Structure formats: structure tokens, C-alpha cells
mmCIF file of N, CA and C in Angstrom:
data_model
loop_
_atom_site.group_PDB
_atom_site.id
_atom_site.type_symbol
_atom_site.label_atom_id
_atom_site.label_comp_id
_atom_site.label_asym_id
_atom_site.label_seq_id
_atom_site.Cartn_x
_atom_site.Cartn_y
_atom_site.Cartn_z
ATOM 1 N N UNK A 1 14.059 -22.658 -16.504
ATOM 2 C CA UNK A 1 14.472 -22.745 -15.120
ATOM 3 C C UNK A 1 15.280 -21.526 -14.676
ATOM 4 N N UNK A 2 16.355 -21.020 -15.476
ATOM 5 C CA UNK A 2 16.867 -20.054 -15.020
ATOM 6 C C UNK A 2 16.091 -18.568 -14.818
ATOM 7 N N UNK A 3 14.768 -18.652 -15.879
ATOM 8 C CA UNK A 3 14.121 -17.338 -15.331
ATOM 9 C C UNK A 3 13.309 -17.755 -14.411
ATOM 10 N N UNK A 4 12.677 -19.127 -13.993
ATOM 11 C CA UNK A 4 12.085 -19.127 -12.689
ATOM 12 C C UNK A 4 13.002 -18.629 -11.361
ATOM 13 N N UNK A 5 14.329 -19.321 -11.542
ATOM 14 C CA UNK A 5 15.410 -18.831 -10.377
ATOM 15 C C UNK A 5 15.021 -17.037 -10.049
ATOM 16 N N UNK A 6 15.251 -16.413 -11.370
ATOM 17 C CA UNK A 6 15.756 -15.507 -10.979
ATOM 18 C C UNK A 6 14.274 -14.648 -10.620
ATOM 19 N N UNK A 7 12.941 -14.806 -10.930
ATOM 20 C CA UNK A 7 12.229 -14.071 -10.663
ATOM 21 C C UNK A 7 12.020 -14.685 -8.780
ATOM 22 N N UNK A 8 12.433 -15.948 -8.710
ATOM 23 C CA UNK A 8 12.303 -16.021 -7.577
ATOM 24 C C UNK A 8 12.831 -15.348 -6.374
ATOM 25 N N UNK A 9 14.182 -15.284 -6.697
ATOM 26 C CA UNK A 9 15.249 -14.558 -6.268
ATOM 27 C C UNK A 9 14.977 -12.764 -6.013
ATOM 28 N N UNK A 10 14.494 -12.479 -7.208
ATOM 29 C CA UNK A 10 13.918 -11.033 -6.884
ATOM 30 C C UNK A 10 12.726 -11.136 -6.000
ATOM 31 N N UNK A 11 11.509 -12.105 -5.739
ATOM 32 C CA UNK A 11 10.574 -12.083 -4.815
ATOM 33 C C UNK A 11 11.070 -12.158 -3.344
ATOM 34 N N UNK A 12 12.167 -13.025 -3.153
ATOM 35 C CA UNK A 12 12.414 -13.469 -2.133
ATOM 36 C C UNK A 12 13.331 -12.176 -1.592
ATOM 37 N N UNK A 13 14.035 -11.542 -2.324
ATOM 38 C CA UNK A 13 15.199 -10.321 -1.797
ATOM 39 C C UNK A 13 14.313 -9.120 -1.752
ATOM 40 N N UNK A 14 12.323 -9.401 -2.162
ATOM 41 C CA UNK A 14 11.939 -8.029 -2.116
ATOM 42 C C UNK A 14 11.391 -8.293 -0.653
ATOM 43 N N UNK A 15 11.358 -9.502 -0.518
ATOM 44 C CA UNK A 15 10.383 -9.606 1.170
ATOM 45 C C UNK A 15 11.551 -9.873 1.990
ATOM 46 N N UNK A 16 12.930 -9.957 1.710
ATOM 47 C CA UNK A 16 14.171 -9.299 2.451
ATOM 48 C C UNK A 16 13.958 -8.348 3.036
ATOM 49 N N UNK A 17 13.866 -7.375 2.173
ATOM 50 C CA UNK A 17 14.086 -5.942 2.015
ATOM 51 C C UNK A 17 13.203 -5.156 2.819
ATOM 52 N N UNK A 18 11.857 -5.734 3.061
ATOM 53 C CA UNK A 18 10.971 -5.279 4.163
ATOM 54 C C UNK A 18 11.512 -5.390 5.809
ATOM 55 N N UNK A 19 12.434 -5.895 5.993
ATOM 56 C CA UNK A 19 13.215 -5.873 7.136
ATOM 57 C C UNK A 19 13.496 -4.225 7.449
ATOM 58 N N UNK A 20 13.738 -3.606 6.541
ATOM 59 C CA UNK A 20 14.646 -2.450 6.767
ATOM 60 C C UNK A 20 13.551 -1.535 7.801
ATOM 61 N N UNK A 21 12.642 -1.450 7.743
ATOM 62 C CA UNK A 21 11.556 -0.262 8.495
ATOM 63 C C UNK A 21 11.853 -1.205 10.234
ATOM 64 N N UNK A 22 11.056 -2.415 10.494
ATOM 65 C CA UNK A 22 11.243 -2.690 11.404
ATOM 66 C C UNK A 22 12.943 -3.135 12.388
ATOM 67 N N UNK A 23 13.598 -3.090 11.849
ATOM 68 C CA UNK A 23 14.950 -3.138 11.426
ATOM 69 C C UNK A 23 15.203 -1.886 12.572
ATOM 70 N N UNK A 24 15.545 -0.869 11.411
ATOM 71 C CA UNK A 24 15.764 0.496 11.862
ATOM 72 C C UNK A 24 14.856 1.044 13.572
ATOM 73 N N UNK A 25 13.710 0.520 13.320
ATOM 74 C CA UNK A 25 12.803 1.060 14.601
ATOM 75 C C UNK A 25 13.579 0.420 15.619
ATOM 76 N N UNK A 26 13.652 -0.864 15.969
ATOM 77 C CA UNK A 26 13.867 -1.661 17.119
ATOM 78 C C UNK A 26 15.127 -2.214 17.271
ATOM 79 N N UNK A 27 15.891 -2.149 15.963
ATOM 80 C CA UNK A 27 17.738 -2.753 16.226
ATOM 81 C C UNK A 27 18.821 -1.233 15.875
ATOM 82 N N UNK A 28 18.807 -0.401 16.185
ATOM 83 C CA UNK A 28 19.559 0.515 15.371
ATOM 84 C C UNK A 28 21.155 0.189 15.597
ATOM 85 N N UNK A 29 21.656 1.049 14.302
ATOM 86 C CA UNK A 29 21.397 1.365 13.626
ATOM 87 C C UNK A 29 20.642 0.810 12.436
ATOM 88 N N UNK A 30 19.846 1.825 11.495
ATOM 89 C CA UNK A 30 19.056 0.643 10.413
ATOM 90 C C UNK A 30 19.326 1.810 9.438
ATOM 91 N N UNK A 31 18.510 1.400 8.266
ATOM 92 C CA UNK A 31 18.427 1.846 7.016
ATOM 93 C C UNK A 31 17.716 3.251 6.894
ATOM 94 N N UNK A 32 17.221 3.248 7.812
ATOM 95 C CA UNK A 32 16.293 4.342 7.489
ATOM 96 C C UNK A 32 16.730 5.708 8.644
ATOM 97 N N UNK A 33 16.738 7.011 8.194
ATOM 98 C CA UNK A 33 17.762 7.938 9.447
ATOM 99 C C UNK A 33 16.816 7.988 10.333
ATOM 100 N N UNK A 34 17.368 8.124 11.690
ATOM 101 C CA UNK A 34 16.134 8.061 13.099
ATOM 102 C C UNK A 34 15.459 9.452 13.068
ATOM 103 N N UNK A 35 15.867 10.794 12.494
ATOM 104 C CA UNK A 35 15.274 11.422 12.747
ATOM 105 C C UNK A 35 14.633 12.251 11.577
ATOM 106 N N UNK A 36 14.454 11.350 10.616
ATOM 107 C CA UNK A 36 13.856 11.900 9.400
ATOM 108 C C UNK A 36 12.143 11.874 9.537
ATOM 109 N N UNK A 37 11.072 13.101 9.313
ATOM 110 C CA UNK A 37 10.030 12.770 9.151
ATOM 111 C C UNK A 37 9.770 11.964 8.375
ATOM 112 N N UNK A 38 8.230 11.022 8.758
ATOM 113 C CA UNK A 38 7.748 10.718 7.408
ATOM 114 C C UNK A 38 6.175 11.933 7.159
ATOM 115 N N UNK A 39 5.471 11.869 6.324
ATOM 116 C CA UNK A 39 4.958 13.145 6.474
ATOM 117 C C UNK A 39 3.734 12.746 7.198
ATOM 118 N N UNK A 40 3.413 12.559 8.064
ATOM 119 C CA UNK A 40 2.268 12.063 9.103
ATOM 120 C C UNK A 40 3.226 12.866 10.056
ATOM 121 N N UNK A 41 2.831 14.181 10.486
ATOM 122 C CA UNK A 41 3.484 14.720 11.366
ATOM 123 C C UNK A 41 4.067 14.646 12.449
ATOM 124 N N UNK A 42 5.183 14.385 12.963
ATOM 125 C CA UNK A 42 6.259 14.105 13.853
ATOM 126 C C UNK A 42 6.493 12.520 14.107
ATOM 127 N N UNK A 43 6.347 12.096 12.947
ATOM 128 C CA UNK A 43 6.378 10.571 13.056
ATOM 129 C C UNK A 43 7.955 10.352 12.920
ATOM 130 N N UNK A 44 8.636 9.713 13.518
ATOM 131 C CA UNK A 44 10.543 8.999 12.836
ATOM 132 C C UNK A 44 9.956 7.623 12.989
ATOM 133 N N UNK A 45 11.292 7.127 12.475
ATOM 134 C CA UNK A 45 11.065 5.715 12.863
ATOM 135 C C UNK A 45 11.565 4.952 13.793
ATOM 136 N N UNK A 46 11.540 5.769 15.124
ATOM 137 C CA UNK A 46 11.530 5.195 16.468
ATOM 138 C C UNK A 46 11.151 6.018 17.116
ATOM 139 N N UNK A 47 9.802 6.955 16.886
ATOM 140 C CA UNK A 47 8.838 7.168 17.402
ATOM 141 C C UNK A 47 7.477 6.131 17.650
ATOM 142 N N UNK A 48 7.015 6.116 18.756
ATOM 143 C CA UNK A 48 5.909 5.387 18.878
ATOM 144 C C UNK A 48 4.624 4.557 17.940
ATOM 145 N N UNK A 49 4.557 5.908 16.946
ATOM 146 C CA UNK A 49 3.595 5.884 15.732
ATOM 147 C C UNK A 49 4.761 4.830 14.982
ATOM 148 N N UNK A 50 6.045 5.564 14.457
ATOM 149 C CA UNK A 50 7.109 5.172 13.426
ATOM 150 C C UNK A 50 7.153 3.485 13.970
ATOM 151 N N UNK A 51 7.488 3.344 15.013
ATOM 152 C CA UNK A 51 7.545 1.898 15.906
ATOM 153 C C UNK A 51 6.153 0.798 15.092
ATOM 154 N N UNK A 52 5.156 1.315 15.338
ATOM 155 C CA UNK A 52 3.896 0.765 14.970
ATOM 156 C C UNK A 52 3.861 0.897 13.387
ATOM 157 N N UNK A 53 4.182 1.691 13.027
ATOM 158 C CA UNK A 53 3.723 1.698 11.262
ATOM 159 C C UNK A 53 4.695 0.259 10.433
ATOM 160 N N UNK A 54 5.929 0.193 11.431
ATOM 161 C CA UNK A 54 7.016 -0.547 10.504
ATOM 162 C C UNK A 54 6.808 -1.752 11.234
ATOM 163 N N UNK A 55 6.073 -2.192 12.026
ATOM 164 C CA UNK A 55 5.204 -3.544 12.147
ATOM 165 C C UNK A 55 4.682 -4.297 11.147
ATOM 166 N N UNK A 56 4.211 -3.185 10.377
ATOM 167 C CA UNK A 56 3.189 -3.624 9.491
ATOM 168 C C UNK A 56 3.896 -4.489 8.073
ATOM 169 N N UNK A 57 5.220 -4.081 7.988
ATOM 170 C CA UNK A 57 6.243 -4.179 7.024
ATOM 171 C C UNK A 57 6.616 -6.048 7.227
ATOM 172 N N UNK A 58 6.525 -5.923 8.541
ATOM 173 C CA UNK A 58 6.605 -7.674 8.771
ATOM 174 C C UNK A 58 5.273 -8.667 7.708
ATOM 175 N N UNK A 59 4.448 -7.941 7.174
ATOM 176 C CA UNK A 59 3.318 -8.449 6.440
ATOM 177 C C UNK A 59 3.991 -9.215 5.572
ATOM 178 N N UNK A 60 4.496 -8.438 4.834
ATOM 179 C CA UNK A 60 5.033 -8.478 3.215
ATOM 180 C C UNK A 60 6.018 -9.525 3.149
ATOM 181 N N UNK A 61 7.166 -9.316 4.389
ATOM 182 C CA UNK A 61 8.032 -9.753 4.373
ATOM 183 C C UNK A 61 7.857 -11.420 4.710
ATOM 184 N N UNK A 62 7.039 -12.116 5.846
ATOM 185 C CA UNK A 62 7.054 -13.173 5.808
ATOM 186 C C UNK A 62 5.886 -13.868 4.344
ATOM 187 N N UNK A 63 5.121 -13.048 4.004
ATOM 188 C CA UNK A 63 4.288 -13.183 2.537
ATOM 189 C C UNK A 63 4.778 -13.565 1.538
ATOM 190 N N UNK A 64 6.179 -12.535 0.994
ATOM 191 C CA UNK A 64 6.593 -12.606 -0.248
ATOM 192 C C UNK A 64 7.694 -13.677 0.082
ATOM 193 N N UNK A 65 8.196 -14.265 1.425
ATOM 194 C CA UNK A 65 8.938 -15.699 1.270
ATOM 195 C C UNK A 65 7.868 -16.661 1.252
ATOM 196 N N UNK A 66 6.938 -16.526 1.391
ATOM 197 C CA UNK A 66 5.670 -17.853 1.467
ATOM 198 C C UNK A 66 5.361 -18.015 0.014
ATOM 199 N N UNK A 67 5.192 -16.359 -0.501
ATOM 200 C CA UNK A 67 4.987 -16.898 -1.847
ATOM 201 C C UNK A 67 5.979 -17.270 -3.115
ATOM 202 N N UNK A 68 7.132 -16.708 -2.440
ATOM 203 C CA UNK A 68 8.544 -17.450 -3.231
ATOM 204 C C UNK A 68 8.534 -19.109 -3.316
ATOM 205 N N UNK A 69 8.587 -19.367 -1.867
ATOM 206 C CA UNK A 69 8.369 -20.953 -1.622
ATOM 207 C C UNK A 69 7.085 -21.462 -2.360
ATOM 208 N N UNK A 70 6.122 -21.137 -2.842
ATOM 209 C CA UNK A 70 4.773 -21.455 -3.340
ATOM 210 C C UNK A 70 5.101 -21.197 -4.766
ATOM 211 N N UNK A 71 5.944 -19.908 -5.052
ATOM 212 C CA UNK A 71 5.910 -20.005 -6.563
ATOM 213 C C UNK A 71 7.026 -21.160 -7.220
ATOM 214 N N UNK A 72 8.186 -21.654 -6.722
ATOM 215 C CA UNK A 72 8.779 -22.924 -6.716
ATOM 216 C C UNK A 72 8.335 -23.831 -6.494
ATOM 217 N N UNK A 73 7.819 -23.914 -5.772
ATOM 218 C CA UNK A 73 6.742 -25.586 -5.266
ATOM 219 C C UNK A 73 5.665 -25.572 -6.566
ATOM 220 N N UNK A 74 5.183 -24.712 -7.239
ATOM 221 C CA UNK A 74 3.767 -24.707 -8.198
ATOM 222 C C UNK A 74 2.968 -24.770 -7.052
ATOM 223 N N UNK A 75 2.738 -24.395 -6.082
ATOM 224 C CA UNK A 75 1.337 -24.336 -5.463
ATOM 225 C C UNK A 75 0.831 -23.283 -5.039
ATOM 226 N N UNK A 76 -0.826 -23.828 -5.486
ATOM 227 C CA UNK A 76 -1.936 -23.078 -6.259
ATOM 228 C C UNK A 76 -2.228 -21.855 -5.358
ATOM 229 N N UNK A 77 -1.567 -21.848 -4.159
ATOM 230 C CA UNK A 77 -1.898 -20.496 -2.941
ATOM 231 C C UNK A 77 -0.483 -19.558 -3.285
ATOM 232 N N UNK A 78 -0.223 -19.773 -4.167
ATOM 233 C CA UNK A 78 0.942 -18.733 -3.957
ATOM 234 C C UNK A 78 0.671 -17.623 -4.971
ATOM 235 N N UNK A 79 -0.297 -17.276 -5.586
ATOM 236 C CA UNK A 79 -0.298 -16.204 -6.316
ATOM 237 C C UNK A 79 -1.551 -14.743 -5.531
ATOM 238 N N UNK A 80 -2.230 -15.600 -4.878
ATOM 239 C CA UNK A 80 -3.488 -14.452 -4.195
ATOM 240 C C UNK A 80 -2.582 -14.340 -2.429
ATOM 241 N N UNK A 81 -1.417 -15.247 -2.221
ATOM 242 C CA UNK A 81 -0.229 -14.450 -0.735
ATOM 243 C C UNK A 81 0.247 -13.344 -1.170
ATOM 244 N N UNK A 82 0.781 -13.781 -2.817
ATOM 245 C CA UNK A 82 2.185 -12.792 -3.012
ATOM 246 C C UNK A 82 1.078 -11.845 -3.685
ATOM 247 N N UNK A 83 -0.032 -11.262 -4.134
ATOM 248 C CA UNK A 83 -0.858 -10.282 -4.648
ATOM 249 C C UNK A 83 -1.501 -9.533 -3.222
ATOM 250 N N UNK A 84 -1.661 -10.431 -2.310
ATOM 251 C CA UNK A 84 -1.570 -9.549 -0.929
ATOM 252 C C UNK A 84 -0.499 -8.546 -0.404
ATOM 253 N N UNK A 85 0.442 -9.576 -0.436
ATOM 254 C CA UNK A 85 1.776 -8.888 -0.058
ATOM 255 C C UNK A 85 2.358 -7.715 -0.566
ATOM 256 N N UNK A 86 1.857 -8.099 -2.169
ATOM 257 C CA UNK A 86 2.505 -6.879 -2.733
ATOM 258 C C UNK A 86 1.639 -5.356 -2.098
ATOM 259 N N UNK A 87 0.128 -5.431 -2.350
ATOM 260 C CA UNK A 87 -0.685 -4.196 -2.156
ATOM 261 C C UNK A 87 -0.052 -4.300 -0.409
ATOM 262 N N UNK A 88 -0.415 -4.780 0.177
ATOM 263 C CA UNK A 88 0.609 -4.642 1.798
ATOM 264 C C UNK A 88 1.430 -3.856 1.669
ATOM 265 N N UNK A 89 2.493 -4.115 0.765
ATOM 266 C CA UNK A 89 3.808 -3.759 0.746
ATOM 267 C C UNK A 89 3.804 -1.854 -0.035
ATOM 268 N N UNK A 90 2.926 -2.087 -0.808
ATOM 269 C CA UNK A 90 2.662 -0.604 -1.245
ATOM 270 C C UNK A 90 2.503 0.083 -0.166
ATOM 271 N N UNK A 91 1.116 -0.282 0.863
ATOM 272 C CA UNK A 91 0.651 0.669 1.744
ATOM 273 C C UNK A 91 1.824 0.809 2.847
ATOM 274 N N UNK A 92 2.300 -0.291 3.056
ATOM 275 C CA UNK A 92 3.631 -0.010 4.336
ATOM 276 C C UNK A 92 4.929 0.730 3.775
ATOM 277 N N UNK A 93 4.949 1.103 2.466
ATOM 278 C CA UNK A 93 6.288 1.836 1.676
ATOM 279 C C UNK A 93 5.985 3.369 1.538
ATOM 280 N N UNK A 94 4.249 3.407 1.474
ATOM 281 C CA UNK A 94 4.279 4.899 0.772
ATOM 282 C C UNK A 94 4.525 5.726 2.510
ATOM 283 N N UNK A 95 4.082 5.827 3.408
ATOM 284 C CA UNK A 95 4.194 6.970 4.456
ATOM 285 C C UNK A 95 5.814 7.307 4.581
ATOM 286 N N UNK A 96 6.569 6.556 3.988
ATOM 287 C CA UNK A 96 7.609 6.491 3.803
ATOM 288 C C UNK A 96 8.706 6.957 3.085
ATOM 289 N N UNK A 97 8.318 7.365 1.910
ATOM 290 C CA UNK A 97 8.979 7.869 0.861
ATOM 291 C C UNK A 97 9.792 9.072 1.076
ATOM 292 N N UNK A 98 10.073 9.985 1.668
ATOM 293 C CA UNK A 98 10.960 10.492 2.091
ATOM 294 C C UNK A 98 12.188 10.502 3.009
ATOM 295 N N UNK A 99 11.787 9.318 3.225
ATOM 296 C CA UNK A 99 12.727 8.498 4.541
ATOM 297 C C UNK A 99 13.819 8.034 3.999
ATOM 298 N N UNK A 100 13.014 6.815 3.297
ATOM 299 C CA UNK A 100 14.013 5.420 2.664
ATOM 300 C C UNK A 100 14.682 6.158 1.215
ATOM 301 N N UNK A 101 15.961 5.176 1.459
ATOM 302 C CA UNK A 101 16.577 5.589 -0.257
ATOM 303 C C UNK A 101 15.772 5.413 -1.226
ATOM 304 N N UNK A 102 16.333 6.319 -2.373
ATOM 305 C CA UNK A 102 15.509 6.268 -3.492
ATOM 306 C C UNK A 102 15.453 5.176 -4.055
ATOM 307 N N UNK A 103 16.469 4.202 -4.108
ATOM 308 C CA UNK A 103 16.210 3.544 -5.115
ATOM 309 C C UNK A 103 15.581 1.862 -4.347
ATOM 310 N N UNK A 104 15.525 2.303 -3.135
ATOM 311 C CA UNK A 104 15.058 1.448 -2.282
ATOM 312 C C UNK A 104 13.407 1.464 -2.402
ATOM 313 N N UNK A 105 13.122 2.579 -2.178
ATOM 314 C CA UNK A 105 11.335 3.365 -2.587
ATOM 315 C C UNK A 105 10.842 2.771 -3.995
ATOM 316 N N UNK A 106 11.981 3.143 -4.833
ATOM 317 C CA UNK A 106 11.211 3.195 -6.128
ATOM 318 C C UNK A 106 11.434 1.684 -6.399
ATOM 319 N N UNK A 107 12.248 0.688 -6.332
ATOM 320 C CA UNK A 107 12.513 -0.188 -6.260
ATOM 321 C C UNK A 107 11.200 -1.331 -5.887
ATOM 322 N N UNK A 108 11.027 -1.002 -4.381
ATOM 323 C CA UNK A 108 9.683 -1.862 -4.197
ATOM 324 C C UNK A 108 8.770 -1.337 -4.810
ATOM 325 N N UNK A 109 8.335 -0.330 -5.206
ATOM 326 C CA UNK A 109 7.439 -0.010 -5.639
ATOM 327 C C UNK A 109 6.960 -0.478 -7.222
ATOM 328 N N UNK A 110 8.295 -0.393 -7.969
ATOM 329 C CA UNK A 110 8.184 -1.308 -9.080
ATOM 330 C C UNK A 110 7.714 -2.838 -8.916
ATOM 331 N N UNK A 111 8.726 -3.515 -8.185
ATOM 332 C CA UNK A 111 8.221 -5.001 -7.819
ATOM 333 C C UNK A 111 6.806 -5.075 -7.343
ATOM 334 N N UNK A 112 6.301 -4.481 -6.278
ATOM 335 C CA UNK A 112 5.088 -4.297 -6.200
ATOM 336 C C UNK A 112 3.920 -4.270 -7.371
ATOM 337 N N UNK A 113 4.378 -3.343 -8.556
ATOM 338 C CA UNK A 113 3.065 -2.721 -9.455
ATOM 339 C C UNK A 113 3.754 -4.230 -10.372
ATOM 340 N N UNK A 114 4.830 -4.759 -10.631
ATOM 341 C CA UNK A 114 4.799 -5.523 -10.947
ATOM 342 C C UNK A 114 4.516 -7.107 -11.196
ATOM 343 N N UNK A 115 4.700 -7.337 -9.954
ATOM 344 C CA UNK A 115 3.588 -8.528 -9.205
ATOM 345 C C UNK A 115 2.081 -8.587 -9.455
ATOM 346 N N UNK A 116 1.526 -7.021 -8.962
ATOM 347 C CA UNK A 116 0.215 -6.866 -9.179
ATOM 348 C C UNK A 116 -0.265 -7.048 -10.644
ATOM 349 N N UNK A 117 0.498 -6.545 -11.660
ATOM 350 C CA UNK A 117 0.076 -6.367 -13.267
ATOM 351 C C UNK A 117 0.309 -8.040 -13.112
ATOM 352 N N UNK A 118 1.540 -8.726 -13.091
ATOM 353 C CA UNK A 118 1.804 -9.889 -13.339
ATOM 354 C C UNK A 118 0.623 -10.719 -13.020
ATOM 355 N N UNK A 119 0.822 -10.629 -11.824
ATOM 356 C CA UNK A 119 -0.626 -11.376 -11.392
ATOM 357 C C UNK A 119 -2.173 -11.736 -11.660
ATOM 358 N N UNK A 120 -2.693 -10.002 -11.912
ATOM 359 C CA UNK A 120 -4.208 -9.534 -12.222
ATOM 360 C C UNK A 120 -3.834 -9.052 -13.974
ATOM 361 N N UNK A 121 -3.382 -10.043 -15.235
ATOM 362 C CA UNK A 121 -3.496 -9.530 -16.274
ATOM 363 C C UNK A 121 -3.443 -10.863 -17.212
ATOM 364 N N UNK A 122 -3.785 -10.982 -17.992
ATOM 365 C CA UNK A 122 -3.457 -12.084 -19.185
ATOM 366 C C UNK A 122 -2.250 -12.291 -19.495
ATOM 367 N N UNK A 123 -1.502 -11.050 -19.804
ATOM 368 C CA UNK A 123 0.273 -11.141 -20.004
ATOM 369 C C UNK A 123 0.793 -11.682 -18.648
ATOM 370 N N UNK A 124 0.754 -11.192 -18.363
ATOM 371 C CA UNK A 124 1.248 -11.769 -16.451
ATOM 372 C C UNK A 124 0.823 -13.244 -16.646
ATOM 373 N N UNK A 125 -0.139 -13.673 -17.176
ATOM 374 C CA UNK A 125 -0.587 -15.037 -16.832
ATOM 375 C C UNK A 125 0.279 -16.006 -17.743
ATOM 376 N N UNK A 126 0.313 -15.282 -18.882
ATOM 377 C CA UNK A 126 1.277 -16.081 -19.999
ATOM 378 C C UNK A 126 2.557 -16.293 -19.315
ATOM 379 N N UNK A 127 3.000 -15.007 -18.913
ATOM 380 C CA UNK A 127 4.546 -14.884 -18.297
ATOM 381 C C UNK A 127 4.711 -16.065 -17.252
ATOM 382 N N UNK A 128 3.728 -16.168 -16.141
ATOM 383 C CA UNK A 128 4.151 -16.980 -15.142
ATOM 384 C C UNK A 128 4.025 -18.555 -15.856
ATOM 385 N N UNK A 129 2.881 -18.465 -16.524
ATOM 386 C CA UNK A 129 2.808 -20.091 -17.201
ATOM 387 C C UNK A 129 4.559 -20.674 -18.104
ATOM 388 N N UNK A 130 4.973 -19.540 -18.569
ATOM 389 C CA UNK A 130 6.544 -19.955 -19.102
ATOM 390 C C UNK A 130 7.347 -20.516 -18.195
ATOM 391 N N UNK A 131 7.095 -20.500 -16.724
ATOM 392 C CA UNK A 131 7.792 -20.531 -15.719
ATOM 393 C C UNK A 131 8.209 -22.185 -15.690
ATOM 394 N N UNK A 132 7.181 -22.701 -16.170
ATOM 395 C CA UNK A 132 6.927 -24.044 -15.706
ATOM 396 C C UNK A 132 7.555 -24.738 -16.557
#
């Protein structure tokens, strides 16, 4: 039980954490500096484009609480939400990487490749079956 808590806890604080792009665009101040490129040329993130890209960040974020709640409940839809969410969450992090803190970047990005291995592997499958 206590490692179900806590992997939960990390799912649920990683689809937190997707707040920060749309966050920054539309409430400032946010996490991310207003006038930092990302490298899609003259994009910030309260530029028009920047506005629209960190939309997309809302994916992940209501996903990886659906699949928090699904991976506590045991139900059977919560592993192909949160394997969405994660590849989501890749594509809405990378235009980004010069923006966001480092350890914010590298951070999801781990949880991400981690979910995905977890998910799409035999070890991953063992791992989550301990859960129970």
C-alpha cells in the first residue's frame, strides 16, 4: 500500500505540474519567463502561438488525475489514459525545453519515459501487479 500511495502521488503531482505552461500564458505571473523563446521562432508563452501550444498541456493534466483515480480504484481504463497522457505530455514539454526549469523538463520527462516503459513492458507489468 505504501508504494501504491506513493507512485500515485507522483502521477497525480506530474498532471499538477502541467498547469505551469497554461498557467504562465493566461494567469501571470507563472513558471515559465514571458519572454523566453521556445525554439519555433518568436514563440513566448503569451504569444498567440505560446497561448495555443500550452492548451495542449491541459491534456495530460486532466489525464494523469483520471488515471491516478483509475490506478487506485484498479480500473481496467486507467493504464491506455495514463499511456496517452504520458506521450501527450512528452509532445507538449519538448517545444519547451529551454523555457521551463531544468529540473522541471527533465523531471517530466523521466515520469513520462517512465510510465511509458512501465506500462508497454513485462517489468512494468510485474511492477504494477505488486501494487495490488
Amino acid at each position: 500500500m505504501p508504494l501504491k500511495l506513493i507512485a500515485a502521488l507522483l502521477l497525480a503531482g506530474h498532471g499538477i505540474g502541467h498547469m505551469m505552461a497554461p498557467q504562465a500564458a493566461f494567469l501571470p505571473p507563472g513558471a515559465f519567463p514571458r519572454d523566453t523563446h521556445a525554439p519555433i521562432a518568436g514563440t513566448t508563452i503569451v504569444s498567440p502561438t505560446g497561448k495555443a501550444m500550452s492548451v495542449l498541456w491541459i491534456a495530460p493534466l486532466v489525464g494523469f488525475l483520471l488515471g491516478t483515480y483509475g490506478f487506485w480504484a484498479d480500473a481496467a481504463w486507467w493504464r491506455p489514459v495514463t499511456a496517452v497522457s504520458a506521450a501527450v505530455s512528452i509532445v507538449a514539454v519538448l517545444p519547451w525545453w529551454k523555457v521551463m526549469p531544468p529540473f522541471s523538463y527533465v523531471g517530466a520527462l523521466a515520469v513520462d519515459a517512465s510510465v511509458l516503459v512501465g506500462l508497454a513492458t513485462p517489468w512494468g507489468d510485474q511492477v504494477i501487479r505488486s501494487f495490488r
